[in-house]
Each structure stands twice: as structure tokens, then as C-alpha cells.
Amino acid sequence: MKKSVFTGTLVAASVVAGFAAAGTLDDVKAAGELKCGVSTGLVGFAAADANGVYHGFDVAVCRAVAAAVLGDGDKVKFVPTTGKTRFTALASGEVDMLARNTTWTFSRDVDLKFEFIGVNYYDGQGFMVPKALGVSSAKDLDGATVCIQTGTTTELNLADYFRSNNISYEPVPIETNAEGQAQYLSGACDVYTTDASGLAATRATFEKPDDHVVLPEIISKEPLGPLVRHGDNQWGDIVRWTLNALITAEELGITSANIASMSGAAGKNPEVNRLLGTEGDLGGMLGLDKQWAMRAIAQSGNYGEIFDSNIGEGSPVGIARGLNASWTDGGLIYSAPFR
Amino acid sequence: MSAITEPEKGGFQISQLLYDTRYRSMTIQIIALIGFLLAVGWLVRNAGQNLADLGKPLGFDFLWDQAGYDINQRLIEYNSTMSHGRAAIVGLLNTLLVAFLGCVTATIIGVAVGIMRLSKNWLISKLMTVYIEAFRNVPVLLWIIITMAIFIEIFPQPSHFRGEDAIASMKLFDSVALTNRGIYIPSPTFFPGSGPLIAVFFLSIVGIFFFGRWAKKRQEKTGEILPTFWIKLGIFILPSIAAYYILGKPMGLEYPELKGFNFKGGFYMRNSLISLWFALSLYTAAFIAETVRSGIQAISKGQTEAAAALGLRPGRITSLVVLPQALRVIIPPMISQYLNLTKNSSLAIAVGYMDITGTLGGITLNQTGREMESLIILMAIYLAISLSISTVMNQYNERVKLRER
Ligand SMILES: N[C@@H](CCC(=O)N[C@@H](CS)C(=O)NCC(=O)O)C(=O)O
């Protein structure tokens, strides 16, 4: 609870004591583990199972980076962060990167001094209400009590949306998704609002998901992506191109099933060869070895595989690819070329 | 006679600074002070340098930027287009509100429990012991969260009040709504002509005060005791009631009513305020009770016995003989309980109560990334509140202190 103040103090303290801006790669290698900030628990995106092992769409990005850098996707220390504590955790160096349903915005990039390395999920803010309320549009929510996570874009969008539509609401600030779920299910708030992906993931854990509807309005753009601190471009490049490797792998048809054979020897497609290190030395330019991308992809599969197994239509969360289809299928997921 | 020799004049040597006991402590203090200032200077310089390297030089301009977020409980006008500074003030007022309410109820409960713990009734004194131990030995954060969780679970949601065969109904002749979002109570509404009524009400309060002084003087002179409580109560209500009817009922009550998603009208006390207030009061009251008990036990039994021998009844012995003396022992530790309560109120965000830690130290800090600045302001504010509380309480302590005559 006091964690935000605590991490705030931590930032203050680390700022006072001296700050290591560059050299995250060396730090990670020296520590032998990647400290990755994830959410406190959002099924499908980042959640620990009964054995304490983390799984999820965001978790897979952390593991891919660890596999690329340290050669082992299990060498990750997952640090649960709330909407409020995540930025101080990253700024203070408590984590090396953040993969936590975080929206890329101007002020976070420019003013908070973070570097978003790409987008791994194109999202937008939605509303969930109990069916029994009989609400069919967000415009009918005048006077409703709304649960929101503090420290998010969600609370800013919400204020804008209700103000511009000239309707009132009563905000109930909460810190984690679990708290929000508890308040919502006990009826202490009428509406739960967050990223539509988060709503789908939350609803999937309900006892009776069918008693709740997600309203048709999507009131914002929420490009979610991993981020690192400003000022260490090498580290930023490593995380960026690891995500790009996962995306490109899907585009080029490299999967966890065929990667062993494809990376054995150079094949016909030069981009595949460059990506998997059988031709050229892209890894060396990053300060890594040639097989970095091969390991990242082998860890939990390409972008499409990660999507399908964690949040796709076959999973309990059941989200369609939609905007998050590869550009070759008409979606927005697109990587700059490996050359 | 002349064993004490005058120190030689003019013969001052540098080494005296260290070996001469007249100078040594001064030397050490000056060296320590220089060292301390250097350390502080180094920290401040370093912090400034590092913030600049991060690209976030220290600056307080963000306080004037648009906050962009809404706050549910506002004691002053506020909306999301106003500034972060304004949001901080809204939070500060919420902090002061819960701290004030908490201190008042904690004192009332604490004094009552402290006295009851000394009761000769075995059951009462044991129950109070259980209460005190339970609250003192569990972290207050847990009490706050548990209170909120219970609140949300036991009270019905507003939608349960809806419909023909509603599961829940309003209490006290349909005037109070207990919901898991908070409690709604009727609020007064003023019609034209209510001015004189309010004036009468305040005049009767002034009247009570003067009556009290008069009754006391009279008692000192004649020794006769008036039933002051009942007379005061009469002065308190009778003139206002009379004026209310004479002026043609210029005041009414606005009752809460279920409209749409929520109750509207009346006073609304949010679940977060109530849980926080309740938990903080009960927690701090446990400590106050112990302070009160020790204060009472510090008064020698002879005092009570002497008062009893004079024929005073037990209630009067407590209020006239024991408590006034006990107060001298009680007040200093009480100050620190009030300070604790105020500082503990910063746990508010656990139940979503928007205090200053929630607004300035929470959302503003997070949305603007101004950790250093927000924390500096936050610390300064808590320091100022704490110092004000101690100043006021110290003055009160001065007044009740034993005066040597
Ligand atoms: N995308 C928004 C909201 C992020 C957010 O808080 N998401 C929620 C639900 S989608 C979450 O991840 N909660 C998990 C937790 O409570 O730790 C932002 O970056 O500000």
C-alpha cells in the first residue's frame, strides 16, 4: 500500500546516492538475472501459477529478453508492480524493464523519461457492467460509481470522457486489478473500466462471466508495450529487437516447432538467416551473440504463438487477434526489417 | 587560597584546541558541524546533479499544470481541469478531515475504555483488556483493510433497494440509507426566513456557556449544585424548537433517495471515509485507553478515599478529583497519539480514500513523474500538521499543568 511512497523514497534515495544510467546489459549479465516489472496479477498477461511460476503474454516478453541476453528464459526475477508503483520501480533501477500493460503516451515517453520499445498489444479502454443493470451504452452511465486503477491512463481518459459527454460519475480509486474485481463483484461500484484486454482477462476469471457485459464504446487508444529507462540506448535496442524478432518470426513462419531445424544451417530466405544468426552477425552489433534471436523465439514461440497460448481464442481469456494480427493478415503488428 | 591560577595570557597555542578541556568540546562540535554540513551539501548537490542527468531537474512548475483526474470526496470545488496544486489541497483537506474526526472519536472511545478497564466489574474490565490488546497488537493497515472489506460485504448494494420486492430498505423511518458504498443521512435545507432560526440556535449555545459560568460561580458561593446538564439541554433545544414553529418551519430535511445508480440527496459519507475513520479511531483509542488508565493509576488512592470521606459520589470523584489530576500525566503521551493517528491516515489509499498521500503523493506523483518534488512537499506538509498539533496540545498542557503556588 505504502509501496508507492516507498518506491518514491527509493527513487529519491537512489537519485541522491548516485545513479548508474548506462550499462544495464552489464548489470543484467553480472546479476545473472533479468529483473522484469510485471503486473500484480492479470490472468493471461502476467500471473503466477500455484507453483509461483509466472505465465502470460507480458511475461513471455520478459522471458524472451532473458533468453536472448542470458541464454535462459527462466533467469527472470518478476517484480509485481501496481499502476502506481511501476514507473518509480523502473526509474529507480528496481527493474531493468517493464512489461505491464503499459500505454505508450507522450508524457510518459518525454516527461517521465522512458523509452517505449514498441507495441505488443493494440488496445483501448472499455467498460464492464453487470448485465442486470440493463445498461447498453457508456452514455447511460450518468451518476454511476466507477472503479478505476490509480496511476493509469484509465483515470485520465475517464475524466475526459465523462466531462466531454457532460455526465457525472463517482470514481472509486483502487490499486490493483484484484481489488477492483472484489469491489466490482460486491457491487461497491457499478462499472469497472480499464483496457479492454484487461476487462476480458478479468471477466474470464469470474464465476459467471456471462452475467457481465463489456459495453460497445472504446474510449481511447491504448498501445501497450514494454519500456526501459531513457539514456541506455544499447539496452533499449536489445529489448526492442527482441520483441521485433518475435514479431518477424511469425511473419516469416518461424515457430517453436521448426526453429531447431531452421537455425541449424542457412536456408533460402536471407532474412531468416540473418535473424537466426546463420548469416551475418546482427547479434554482435547488439553486444550479444549470433543465436540471441533464435533463443528468444525458441523460449515461448513467435508472437502469434505467444498470443494464442496466453490470451488467444483457444485460451480462457479468448481475445480475437483483431488489430493485433500480423500486418500480413490485415492487422497492425509490424516489425522493422532485420538487416 | 590561590590554588586556582589565572590562565596565562597571550600564550594560546593551537594544540590547546585539542588538549585544553576549555576548548576541546567546542572544537569537536565545530568539526562535527562542518562534517555534517559537508555531507548535506554533498547529498543535495549529488541529488541535483543526478536529477539533471536524468533530465528531470528539480522544479515545482508541475503544480500549476492541469491535473486531469477526478477526486470523489471534495471539500472544496474541484474538477479534472484544475491544477495538481489544487488537487493536493483537496487531498490535504481530506487528510485533515479524517485526522480531526479520528482524533475526536479516538479520544472519546479511549477515555471511556481506559476508565472501564479499571472497572470493578470483572466482565467489563476483561472485555476492555481484550479490545485493547487486539487493537494494539495488529498493524493498523490490516484493521483499515478489514474494516473496509467487512463494510463492503455486510451492507447491501444500492441496487438492492430497487424494485417492488427490494431486498434492502432504508432505516430510521426511511431517512438513512446504509449501503456498501457508504451511508446517506438527511441533510438540512434552508428556506427563506431561516436566518433568525440559525441566529436563535447560536444564541442558545452562547447562552449555555454563560449559564455554565453563572452556575459555577453560584455553586462556589452557596455550595448548591444545580442540575446543570438538564438545564443546558433545555437551553440547547427549547428556544430553537419554539423559533422553528413561530417562524413557520423555515427549515426542512432533504432525504436521500435512490435515483439511477446511486442515492442522491442528503449527506453522503463514503465507505472509504467511514472505514478509515473507524479503524484509525479504534486503533488509536486502544493506545489512548492505556494512557488514560496509567494516568488514573498514577493518582494515589488516598485522593479517592479522601474524596469519598468528604461524601462525594463515585462519578464526581472521577470527574472532579481524579481526572483533573490525571490529565497532567495523560496529555503529553496523548499528543503523540494524535500525531500517530494523523500520520497513519496516510494509509488511506488502501481503501481508496483520497488524502494528500493519495493525490499529491499518489496520482500526481505518478502522472508527472515528480517523485522528489512531491515527496518534499508531502514531508513538509506532514511536518507542518504535526508541529501545529503539538503546539496546540502543548499550550493546553501548559494550562492544566500543576501550578506551584
Ligand atoms: N494501460 C493503462 C492501464 C494499465 C493497467 O493498470 N492495467 C490493468 C488492467 S488492464 C492491470 O494490468 N492490472 C494488473 C494489476 O493490478 O497489477 C496504463 O498504462 O496506464
mmCIF file with all atom_site columns, C-alpha atoms and ligand atoms in Angstrom, chain A residues 38-42 81-83 86-87 100-104 108 123 149 151-154 175-178 192 194-195 197-199 202 222 224, ligand 1:
data_model
loop_
_atom_site.group_PDB
_atom_site.id
_atom_site.type_symbol
_atom_site.label_atom_id
_atom_site.label_alt_id
_atom_site.label_comp_id
_atom_site.label_asym_id
_atom_site.label_entity_id
_atom_site.label_seq_id
_atom_site.pdbx_PDB_ins_code
_atom_site.Cartn_x
_atom_site.Cartn_y
_atom_site.Cartn_z
_atom_site.occupancy
_atom_site.B_iso_or_equiv
_atom_site.pdbx_formal_charge
_atom_site.auth_seq_id
_atom_site.auth_comp_id
_atom_site.auth_asym_id
_atom_site.auth_atom_id
_atom_site.pdbx_PDB_model_num
ATOM   1  C CA  . VAL A 1 38  ? 5.033   -7.080  -14.452 1.00 0.00 ? 38  VAL A CA  1
ATOM   2  C CA  . SER A 1 39  ? 1.520   -6.554  -13.124 1.00 0.00 ? 39  SER A CA  1
ATOM   3  C CA  . THR A 1 40  ? 0.393   -7.826  -9.750  1.00 0.00 ? 40  THR A CA  1
ATOM   4  C CA  . GLY A 1 41  ? -1.736  -10.383 -11.460 1.00 0.00 ? 41  GLY A CA  1
ATOM   5  C CA  . LEU A 1 42  ? -3.791  -10.277 -14.610 1.00 0.00 ? 42  LEU A CA  1
ATOM   6  C CA  . THR A 1 81  ? 4.116   -3.588  -9.753  1.00 0.00 ? 81  THR A CA  1
ATOM   7  C CA  . THR A 1 82  ? 0.865   -1.683  -9.487  1.00 0.00 ? 82  THR A CA  1
ATOM   8  C CA  . GLY A 1 83  ? -0.216  1.021   -11.885 1.00 0.00 ? 83  GLY A CA  1
ATOM   9  C CA  . ARG A 1 86  ? 5.618   0.696   -11.917 1.00 0.00 ? 86  ARG A CA  1
ATOM   10 C CA  . PHE A 1 87  ? 7.292   3.901   -13.088 1.00 0.00 ? 87  PHE A CA  1
ATOM   11 C CA  . ARG A 1 100 ? 2.998   -4.400  -17.698 1.00 0.00 ? 100 ARG A CA  1
ATOM   12 C CA  . ASN A 1 101 ? 0.062   -3.476  -19.927 1.00 0.00 ? 101 ASN A CA  1
ATOM   13 C CA  . THR A 1 102 ? 1.558   -0.031  -20.135 1.00 0.00 ? 102 THR A CA  1
ATOM   14 C CA  . THR A 1 103 ? 0.261   2.531   -22.555 1.00 0.00 ? 103 THR A CA  1
ATOM   15 C CA  . TRP A 1 104 ? 2.742   4.457   -24.652 1.00 0.00 ? 104 TRP A CA  1
ATOM   16 C CA  . ARG A 1 108 ? 5.460   9.021   -20.242 1.00 0.00 ? 108 ARG A CA  1
ATOM   17 C CA  . ASP A 1 123 ? -5.791  -1.822  -27.011 1.00 0.00 ? 123 ASP A CA  1
ATOM   18 C CA  . GLN A 1 149 ? -6.930  1.762   -11.080 1.00 0.00 ? 149 GLN A CA  1
ATOM   19 C CA  . GLY A 1 151 ? -1.847  5.910   -11.711 1.00 0.00 ? 151 GLY A CA  1
ATOM   20 C CA  . THR A 1 152 ? -3.158  4.804   -15.074 1.00 0.00 ? 152 THR A CA  1
ATOM   21 C CA  . THR A 1 153 ? -4.169  6.429   -18.311 1.00 0.00 ? 153 THR A CA  1
ATOM   22 C CA  . THR A 1 154 ? -7.556  4.926   -17.493 1.00 0.00 ? 154 THR A CA  1
ATOM   23 C CA  . GLU A 1 175 ? -4.636  -0.011  -6.624  1.00 0.00 ? 175 GLU A CA  1
ATOM   24 C CA  . THR A 1 176 ? -4.714  -3.442  -8.184  1.00 0.00 ? 176 THR A CA  1
ATOM   25 C CA  . ASN A 1 177 ? -6.891  -5.404  -10.520 1.00 0.00 ? 177 ASN A CA  1
ATOM   26 C CA  . ALA A 1 178 ? -7.702  -7.848  -7.725  1.00 0.00 ? 178 ALA A CA  1
ATOM   27 C CA  . TYR A 1 192 ? -15.264 -1.453  -13.901 1.00 0.00 ? 192 TYR A CA  1
ATOM   28 C CA  . THR A 1 194 ? -9.756  -0.492  -17.809 1.00 0.00 ? 194 THR A CA  1
ATOM   29 C CA  . ASP A 1 195 ? -8.123  -1.640  -21.030 1.00 0.00 ? 195 ASP A CA  1
ATOM   30 C CA  . SER A 1 197 ? -7.917  -6.673  -22.829 1.00 0.00 ? 197 SER A CA  1
ATOM   31 C CA  . GLY A 1 198 ? -7.818  -6.346  -19.062 1.00 0.00 ? 198 GLY A CA  1
ATOM   32 C CA  . LEU A 1 199 ? -11.613 -6.488  -18.912 1.00 0.00 ? 199 LEU A CA  1
ATOM   33 C CA  . THR A 1 202 ? -10.730 -10.174 -15.584 1.00 0.00 ? 202 THR A CA  1
ATOM   34 C CA  . GLU A 1 222 ? -4.017  2.236   -25.567 1.00 0.00 ? 222 GLU A CA  1
ATOM   35 C CA  . LEU A 1 224 ? 0.584   -1.279  -24.767 1.00 0.00 ? 224 LEU A CA  1
HETATM 36 N N1  . LIG C 2 .   ? -2.833  0.818   -19.974 1.00 0.00 ? 1   LIG C N1  1
HETATM 37 C C1  . LIG C 2 .   ? -3.139  1.604   -18.839 1.00 0.00 ? 1   LIG C C1  1
HETATM 38 C C2  . LIG C 2 .   ? -3.726  0.768   -17.703 1.00 0.00 ? 1   LIG C C2  1
HETATM 39 C C3  . LIG C 2 .   ? -2.822  -0.322  -17.240 1.00 0.00 ? 1   LIG C C3  1
HETATM 40 C C4  . LIG C 2 .   ? -3.449  -1.169  -16.138 1.00 0.00 ? 1   LIG C C4  1
HETATM 41 O O1  . LIG C 2 .   ? -3.441  -0.804  -14.969 1.00 0.00 ? 1   LIG C O1  1
HETATM 42 N N2  . LIG C 2 .   ? -3.983  -2.309  -16.487 1.00 0.00 ? 1   LIG C N2  1
HETATM 43 C C5  . LIG C 2 .   ? -4.628  -3.162  -15.531 1.00 0.00 ? 1   LIG C C5  1
HETATM 44 C C6  . LIG C 2 .   ? -5.749  -3.924  -16.143 1.00 0.00 ? 1   LIG C C6  1
HETATM 45 S S1  . LIG C 2 .   ? -5.666  -3.991  -17.918 1.00 0.00 ? 1   LIG C S1  1
HETATM 46 C C7  . LIG C 2 .   ? -3.628  -4.135  -14.966 1.00 0.00 ? 1   LIG C C7  1
HETATM 47 O O2  . LIG C 2 .   ? -2.706  -4.504  -15.631 1.00 0.00 ? 1   LIG C O2  1
HETATM 48 N N3  . LIG C 2 .   ? -3.809  -4.567  -13.714 1.00 0.00 ? 1   LIG C N3  1
HETATM 49 C C8  . LIG C 2 .   ? -2.976  -5.571  -13.131 1.00 0.00 ? 1   LIG C C8  1
HETATM 50 C C9  . LIG C 2 .   ? -2.597  -5.204  -11.711 1.00 0.00 ? 1   LIG C C9  1
HETATM 51 O O3  . LIG C 2 .   ? -3.453  -4.783  -10.969 1.00 0.00 ? 1   LIG C O3  1
HETATM 52 O O4  . LIG C 2 .   ? -1.424  -5.313  -11.355 1.00 0.00 ? 1   LIG C O4  1
HETATM 53 C C10 . LIG C 2 .   ? -1.908  2.344   -18.390 1.00 0.00 ? 1   LIG C C10 1
HETATM 54 O O5  . LIG C 2 .   ? -0.827  2.035   -18.899 1.00 0.00 ? 1   LIG C O5  1
HETATM 55 O O6  . LIG C 2 .   ? -1.995  3.257   -17.596 1.00 0.00 ? 1   LIG C O6  1
#
